[in-house]
Amino acid sequence: MLSLKHIALDLPNGAELIRDISLDIPDDRLVVVTGPNGGGKTTLAKLIAGLRQPTAGSISFDGQDITGLDITSRARMGIAYAFQQPVHFKGLRTRDILELAAGKPLKEQELCAYLAKVGLCANEYVDRELNASLSGGEMKRIEIASVLARGAKLSIFDEPEAGIDLWSFSRLVETFQDLRNSGNGGLMIISHQERILSIADEIVVIANGRVRSHGPKEEILPTLLTDERTARCPLGKEDARV
């Protein structure tokens, strides 16, 4: 289990990005974090992954205090993070990044399976170099595939729908459902998409750097769909780009 206790993050100028958040992410659950833009969702994910350090509070994972650990140490413990804007890796192929993530050589059928889960044809992409010739959406899908290859205890996806076409998005939702049902690790997804919210076990609403609400999907989702205040927190509908 991931446990956050009174986490805060202040900027040098005194601005508060995260304000006293306490949150538990159970094992083998799909937790979706949503809320208005600029509310602190991505900042919270980066604090969990180790990309940023809190100015107050503590973070524990599997009973161990990881507050002071960097992203590499947390990755070794089983926390995987997919960036909102993927990084290009000059000189590496798709095959290389998937095998690095898995920590071992992968058979062709294994490579194909990971790429198929994110809507990519292995024949076209497995030996493609990860450079500027790939679109942002293609890079996003390859990075998500690498997180899947990790087999992490906790996988964090920051707006995985960004730049992904409708067909691939539908396949990705199915993949998240399969991962949750497999019981092989927890999932934390930052998203505004109603289809992703609808498959959650729990929903956390973050606004103004605080947890506005947190509970089972059956309790939280109806309030998001009907509360007029969600005009500040729109739930995206799938379009041609999603």
mmCIF file of C-alpha atoms in Angstrom:
data_model
loop_
_atom_site.group_PDB
_atom_site.id
_atom_site.type_symbol
_atom_site.label_atom_id
_atom_site.label_comp_id
_atom_site.label_asym_id
_atom_site.label_seq_id
_atom_site.Cartn_x
_atom_site.Cartn_y
_atom_site.Cartn_z
ATOM 1 C CA MET A 1 0.000 0.000 0.000
ATOM 2 C CA LEU A 2 1.043 3.563 -0.714
ATOM 3 C CA SER A 3 0.349 5.949 2.136
ATOM 4 C CA LEU A 4 0.668 9.744 2.132
ATOM 5 C CA LYS A 5 0.491 11.576 5.458
ATOM 6 C CA HIS A 6 0.029 15.361 5.571
ATOM 7 C CA ILE A 7 1.977 15.923 2.339
ATOM 8 C CA ALA A 8 2.637 19.543 1.364
ATOM 9 C CA LEU A 9 4.709 21.245 -1.307
ATOM 10 C CA ASP A 10 5.533 24.954 -1.107
ATOM 11 C CA LEU A 11 7.435 27.008 -3.667
ATOM 12 C CA PRO A 12 10.315 29.282 -2.575
ATOM 13 C CA ASN A 13 7.996 32.275 -3.014
ATOM 14 C CA GLY A 14 5.598 30.786 -0.479
ATOM 15 C CA ALA A 15 2.971 29.573 -2.946
ATOM 16 C CA GLU A 16 1.331 26.295 -1.911
ATOM 17 C CA LEU A 17 1.047 23.650 -4.640
ATOM 18 C CA ILE A 18 -0.011 20.779 -2.379
ATOM 19 C CA ARG A 19 -1.722 21.421 0.943
ATOM 20 C CA ASP A 20 -1.851 18.796 3.678
ATOM 21 C CA ILE A 21 -2.870 15.759 1.603
ATOM 22 C CA SER A 22 -3.333 12.441 3.376
ATOM 23 C CA LEU A 23 -4.216 9.534 1.114
ATOM 24 C CA ASP A 24 -3.968 5.745 0.989
ATOM 25 C CA ILE A 25 -3.699 3.859 -2.329
ATOM 26 C CA PRO A 26 -4.509 0.183 -1.659
ATOM 27 C CA ASP A 27 -2.813 -2.690 -3.447
ATOM 28 C CA ASP A 28 -4.516 -4.168 -6.506
ATOM 29 C CA ARG A 29 -6.966 -1.270 -6.877
ATOM 30 C CA LEU A 30 -7.553 1.155 -9.728
ATOM 31 C CA VAL A 31 -7.605 4.684 -8.349
ATOM 32 C CA VAL A 32 -8.398 7.601 -10.662
ATOM 33 C CA VAL A 33 -7.323 11.099 -9.638
ATOM 34 C CA THR A 34 -9.307 13.910 -11.233
ATOM 35 C CA GLY A 35 -10.025 17.586 -10.665
ATOM 36 C CA PRO A 36 -9.653 21.008 -12.287
ATOM 37 C CA ASN A 37 -6.588 21.926 -14.308
ATOM 38 C CA GLY A 38 -3.886 23.357 -12.083
ATOM 39 C CA GLY A 39 -5.398 21.747 -9.010
ATOM 40 C CA GLY A 40 -2.290 19.705 -8.163
ATOM 41 C CA LYS A 41 -2.922 16.298 -9.755
ATOM 42 C CA THR A 42 0.322 16.003 -11.727
ATOM 43 C CA THR A 43 2.332 17.544 -8.889
ATOM 44 C CA LEU A 44 0.942 14.898 -6.544
ATOM 45 C CA ALA A 45 1.890 12.128 -8.997
ATOM 46 C CA LYS A 46 5.440 13.503 -9.252
ATOM 47 C CA LEU A 47 5.726 13.555 -5.456
ATOM 48 C CA ILE A 48 4.709 9.908 -5.339
ATOM 49 C CA ALA A 49 7.118 8.932 -8.142
ATOM 50 C CA GLY A 50 10.032 10.811 -6.559
ATOM 51 C CA LEU A 51 10.400 13.516 -9.209
ATOM 52 C CA ARG A 52 9.753 16.142 -6.546
ATOM 53 C CA GLN A 53 10.280 16.151 -2.798
ATOM 54 C CA PRO A 54 7.595 17.356 -0.364
ATOM 55 C CA THR A 55 8.304 20.242 1.973
ATOM 56 C CA ALA A 56 6.246 18.543 4.695
ATOM 57 C CA GLY A 57 4.711 15.170 5.452
ATOM 58 C CA SER A 58 5.748 11.589 4.701
ATOM 59 C CA ILE A 59 5.253 8.942 2.034
ATOM 60 C CA SER A 60 5.469 5.203 2.700
ATOM 61 C CA PHE A 61 5.263 2.249 0.336
ATOM 62 C CA ASP A 62 4.818 -1.328 1.490
ATOM 63 C CA GLY A 63 5.426 -0.102 5.026
ATOM 64 C CA GLN A 64 8.751 1.585 4.224
ATOM 65 C CA ASP A 65 9.317 5.337 4.447
ATOM 66 C CA ILE A 66 10.293 6.505 0.951
ATOM 67 C CA THR A 67 9.943 10.270 1.504
ATOM 68 C CA GLY A 68 13.613 10.997 0.839
ATOM 69 C CA LEU A 69 14.144 8.497 -1.995
ATOM 70 C CA ASP A 70 14.645 9.608 -5.596
ATOM 71 C CA ILE A 71 12.772 8.291 -8.633
ATOM 72 C CA THR A 72 15.385 5.599 -9.361
ATOM 73 C CA SER A 73 15.169 4.142 -5.855
ATOM 74 C CA ARG A 74 11.391 4.185 -5.949
ATOM 75 C CA ALA A 75 11.389 2.512 -9.365
ATOM 76 C CA ARG A 76 13.512 -0.296 -7.938
ATOM 77 C CA MET A 77 10.920 -0.737 -5.201
ATOM 78 C CA GLY A 78 8.175 -1.150 -7.794
ATOM 79 C CA ILE A 79 6.746 2.318 -8.542
ATOM 80 C CA ALA A 80 6.448 3.079 -12.272
ATOM 81 C CA TYR A 81 5.528 6.461 -13.730
ATOM 82 C CA ALA A 82 4.369 7.363 -17.254
ATOM 83 C CA PHE A 83 4.993 11.032 -18.027
ATOM 84 C CA GLN A 84 2.267 13.288 -19.375
ATOM 85 C CA GLN A 85 4.748 14.384 -22.064
ATOM 86 C CA PRO A 86 7.003 11.416 -22.949
ATOM 87 C CA VAL A 87 10.738 11.879 -23.382
ATOM 88 C CA HIS A 88 12.429 10.861 -26.640
ATOM 89 C CA PHE A 89 15.368 8.470 -26.376
ATOM 90 C CA LYS A 90 17.846 8.990 -29.200
ATOM 91 C CA GLY A 91 19.504 5.799 -30.372
ATOM 92 C CA LEU A 92 17.059 3.441 -28.619
ATOM 93 C CA ARG A 93 14.463 1.364 -30.398
ATOM 94 C CA THR A 94 11.026 0.398 -29.118
ATOM 95 C CA ARG A 95 12.362 -3.112 -28.532
ATOM 96 C CA ASP A 96 15.185 -1.723 -26.373
ATOM 97 C CA ILE A 97 12.955 0.383 -24.133
ATOM 98 C CA LEU A 98 10.520 -2.482 -23.554
ATOM 99 C CA GLU A 99 13.332 -4.873 -22.651
ATOM 100 C CA LEU A 100 14.929 -2.295 -20.357
ATOM 101 C CA ALA A 101 11.580 -1.856 -18.625
ATOM 102 C CA ALA A 102 11.065 -5.603 -18.286
ATOM 103 C CA GLY A 103 14.640 -6.119 -17.103
ATOM 104 C CA LYS A 104 15.191 -9.019 -19.489
ATOM 105 C CA PRO A 105 15.177 -9.961 -23.178
ATOM 106 C CA LEU A 106 11.658 -10.359 -24.530
ATOM 107 C CA LYS A 107 10.417 -12.824 -27.119
ATOM 108 C CA GLU A 108 8.775 -11.458 -30.238
ATOM 109 C CA GLN A 109 5.330 -12.533 -29.057
ATOM 110 C CA GLU A 110 5.863 -10.722 -25.749
ATOM 111 C CA LEU A 111 6.899 -7.535 -27.530
ATOM 112 C CA CYS A 112 3.867 -7.835 -29.793
ATOM 113 C CA ALA A 113 1.553 -8.338 -26.828
ATOM 114 C CA TYR A 114 2.718 -5.184 -25.041
ATOM 115 C CA LEU A 115 2.416 -3.062 -28.170
ATOM 116 C CA ALA A 116 -0.979 -4.528 -29.060
ATOM 117 C CA LYS A 117 -2.292 -3.461 -25.653
ATOM 118 C CA VAL A 118 -1.699 0.173 -26.598
ATOM 119 C CA GLY A 119 -2.951 -0.138 -30.142
ATOM 120 C CA LEU A 120 0.346 -0.379 -32.037
ATOM 121 C CA CYS A 121 1.328 -2.873 -34.722
ATOM 122 C CA ALA A 122 4.510 -4.611 -33.608
ATOM 123 C CA ASN A 123 5.760 -5.130 -37.164
ATOM 124 C CA GLU A 124 5.756 -1.379 -37.712
ATOM 125 C CA TYR A 125 7.066 -0.222 -34.351
ATOM 126 C CA VAL A 126 9.188 -2.842 -32.598
ATOM 127 C CA ASP A 127 12.402 -1.751 -34.346
ATOM 128 C CA ARG A 128 11.555 1.941 -34.744
ATOM 129 C CA GLU A 129 14.005 4.371 -33.173
ATOM 130 C CA LEU A 130 12.508 6.538 -30.437
ATOM 131 C CA ASN A 131 13.205 9.869 -32.056
ATOM 132 C CA ALA A 132 11.428 12.872 -33.509
ATOM 133 C CA SER A 133 10.017 10.786 -36.373
ATOM 134 C CA LEU A 134 7.411 9.471 -33.927
ATOM 135 C CA SER A 135 4.400 11.598 -33.097
ATOM 136 C CA GLY A 136 3.580 12.568 -29.536
ATOM 137 C CA GLY A 137 0.727 10.068 -29.495
ATOM 138 C CA GLU A 138 2.979 7.256 -30.717
ATOM 139 C CA MET A 139 5.586 8.058 -28.073
ATOM 140 C CA LYS A 140 2.856 8.162 -25.442
ATOM 141 C CA ARG A 141 1.656 4.693 -26.353
ATOM 142 C CA ILE A 142 5.179 3.252 -26.406
ATOM 143 C CA GLU A 143 5.872 4.724 -22.979
ATOM 144 C CA ILE A 144 2.647 3.230 -21.629
ATOM 145 C CA ALA A 145 3.681 -0.129 -23.091
ATOM 146 C CA SER A 146 7.026 0.163 -21.278
ATOM 147 C CA VAL A 147 5.218 0.774 -17.981
ATOM 148 C CA LEU A 148 3.117 -2.334 -18.621
ATOM 149 C CA ALA A 149 6.321 -4.294 -19.284
ATOM 150 C CA ARG A 150 7.659 -3.251 -15.887
ATOM 151 C CA GLY A 151 5.051 -5.291 -14.052
ATOM 152 C CA ALA A 152 5.301 -2.751 -11.221
ATOM 153 C CA LYS A 153 3.608 -2.925 -7.840
ATOM 154 C CA LEU A 154 2.172 0.535 -8.478
ATOM 155 C CA SER A 155 1.863 2.063 -11.959
ATOM 156 C CA ILE A 156 1.080 5.780 -12.276
ATOM 157 C CA PHE A 157 -0.315 7.091 -15.568
ATOM 158 C CA ASP A 158 -0.571 10.861 -16.063
ATOM 159 C CA GLU A 159 -3.417 11.581 -18.514
ATOM 160 C CA PRO A 160 -2.738 8.489 -20.664
ATOM 161 C CA GLU A 161 -5.476 9.544 -23.104
ATOM 162 C CA ALA A 162 -3.579 12.653 -24.263
ATOM 163 C CA GLY A 163 -2.818 12.520 -27.992
ATOM 164 C CA ILE A 164 -4.268 9.030 -28.429
ATOM 165 C CA ASP A 165 -6.863 8.266 -31.102
ATOM 166 C CA LEU A 166 -10.294 6.912 -30.227
ATOM 167 C CA TRP A 167 -9.597 3.293 -31.210
ATOM 168 C CA SER A 168 -6.349 3.151 -29.218
ATOM 169 C CA PHE A 169 -8.048 4.834 -26.272
ATOM 170 C CA SER A 170 -10.746 2.145 -26.206
ATOM 171 C CA ARG A 171 -8.052 -0.545 -26.268
ATOM 172 C CA LEU A 172 -6.180 1.232 -23.485
ATOM 173 C CA VAL A 173 -9.272 1.303 -21.270
ATOM 174 C CA GLU A 174 -9.613 -2.454 -21.780
ATOM 175 C CA THR A 175 -5.947 -2.875 -20.841
ATOM 176 C CA PHE A 176 -6.436 -0.949 -17.595
ATOM 177 C CA GLN A 177 -9.416 -3.171 -16.779
ATOM 178 C CA ASP A 178 -7.360 -6.292 -17.482
ATOM 179 C CA LEU A 179 -4.532 -5.045 -15.265
ATOM 180 C CA ARG A 180 -6.917 -4.311 -12.411
ATOM 181 C CA ASN A 181 -8.576 -7.718 -12.739
ATOM 182 C CA SER A 182 -5.219 -9.510 -12.824
ATOM 183 C CA GLY A 183 -4.447 -8.410 -9.270
ATOM 184 C CA ASN A 184 -0.754 -7.984 -10.131
ATOM 185 C CA GLY A 185 -0.390 -4.403 -8.917
ATOM 186 C CA GLY A 186 -2.101 -1.130 -8.158
ATOM 187 C CA LEU A 187 -2.970 1.518 -10.733
ATOM 188 C CA MET A 188 -3.178 5.275 -10.242
ATOM 189 C CA ILE A 189 -4.483 7.167 -13.264
ATOM 190 C CA ILE A 190 -4.783 10.937 -13.604
ATOM 191 C CA SER A 191 -7.638 11.626 -15.977
ATOM 192 C CA HIS A 192 -10.711 13.728 -16.789
ATOM 193 C CA GLN A 193 -12.163 11.068 -19.081
ATOM 194 C CA GLU A 194 -15.512 9.690 -18.006
ATOM 195 C CA ARG A 195 -14.732 6.252 -19.463
ATOM 196 C CA ILE A 196 -11.629 5.955 -17.291
ATOM 197 C CA LEU A 197 -13.486 7.300 -14.252
ATOM 198 C CA SER A 198 -16.193 4.709 -14.860
ATOM 199 C CA ILE A 199 -13.778 1.754 -14.471
ATOM 200 C CA ALA A 200 -12.195 3.061 -11.254
ATOM 201 C CA ASP A 201 -12.462 1.321 -7.921
ATOM 202 C CA GLU A 202 -11.900 4.632 -6.155
ATOM 203 C CA ILE A 203 -11.918 8.265 -7.288
ATOM 204 C CA VAL A 204 -9.895 11.069 -5.715
ATOM 205 C CA VAL A 205 -10.827 14.660 -6.557
ATOM 206 C CA ILE A 206 -7.958 17.136 -6.137
ATOM 207 C CA ALA A 207 -8.651 20.889 -6.203
ATOM 208 C CA ASN A 208 -6.552 23.815 -4.985
ATOM 209 C CA GLY A 209 -3.872 21.406 -3.798
ATOM 210 C CA ARG A 210 -6.234 19.523 -1.474
ATOM 211 C CA VAL A 211 -8.328 16.364 -1.550
ATOM 212 C CA ARG A 212 -11.841 17.661 -2.169
ATOM 213 C CA SER A 213 -13.415 14.195 -2.070
ATOM 214 C CA HIS A 214 -12.305 10.562 -2.057
ATOM 215 C CA GLY A 215 -14.300 7.370 -2.058
ATOM 216 C CA PRO A 216 -15.706 4.470 -4.081
ATOM 217 C CA LYS A 217 -16.587 5.232 -7.685
ATOM 218 C CA GLU A 218 -20.250 4.577 -6.944
ATOM 219 C CA GLU A 219 -20.268 7.464 -4.470
ATOM 220 C CA ILE A 220 -17.998 10.009 -6.171
ATOM 221 C CA LEU A 221 -18.753 9.678 -9.903
ATOM 222 C CA PRO A 222 -22.460 10.660 -9.679
ATOM 223 C CA THR A 223 -21.517 13.860 -7.862
ATOM 224 C CA LEU A 224 -19.024 14.747 -10.596
ATOM 225 C CA LEU A 225 -21.615 14.191 -13.300
ATOM 226 C CA THR A 226 -24.391 16.175 -11.644
ATOM 227 C CA ASP A 227 -22.766 18.833 -9.464
ATOM 228 C CA GLU A 228 -22.861 22.234 -11.153
ATOM 229 C CA ARG A 229 -19.552 23.052 -9.514
ATOM 230 C CA THR A 230 -17.835 20.649 -11.910
ATOM 231 C CA ALA A 231 -17.992 23.403 -14.476
ATOM 232 C CA ARG A 232 -14.551 24.118 -12.997
ATOM 233 C CA CYS A 233 -13.636 20.438 -13.424
ATOM 234 C CA PRO A 234 -15.040 19.300 -16.785
ATOM 235 C CA LEU A 235 -15.204 15.616 -17.532
ATOM 236 C CA GLY A 236 -13.855 15.136 -21.050
ATOM 237 C CA LYS A 237 -15.894 13.312 -23.629
ATOM 238 C CA GLU A 238 -14.123 11.200 -26.211
ATOM 239 C CA ASP A 239 -13.660 12.919 -29.538
ATOM 240 C CA ALA A 240 -11.624 12.031 -32.575
ATOM 241 C CA ARG A 241 -8.352 12.656 -30.705
ATOM 242 C CA VAL A 242 -9.395 11.845 -27.147
#
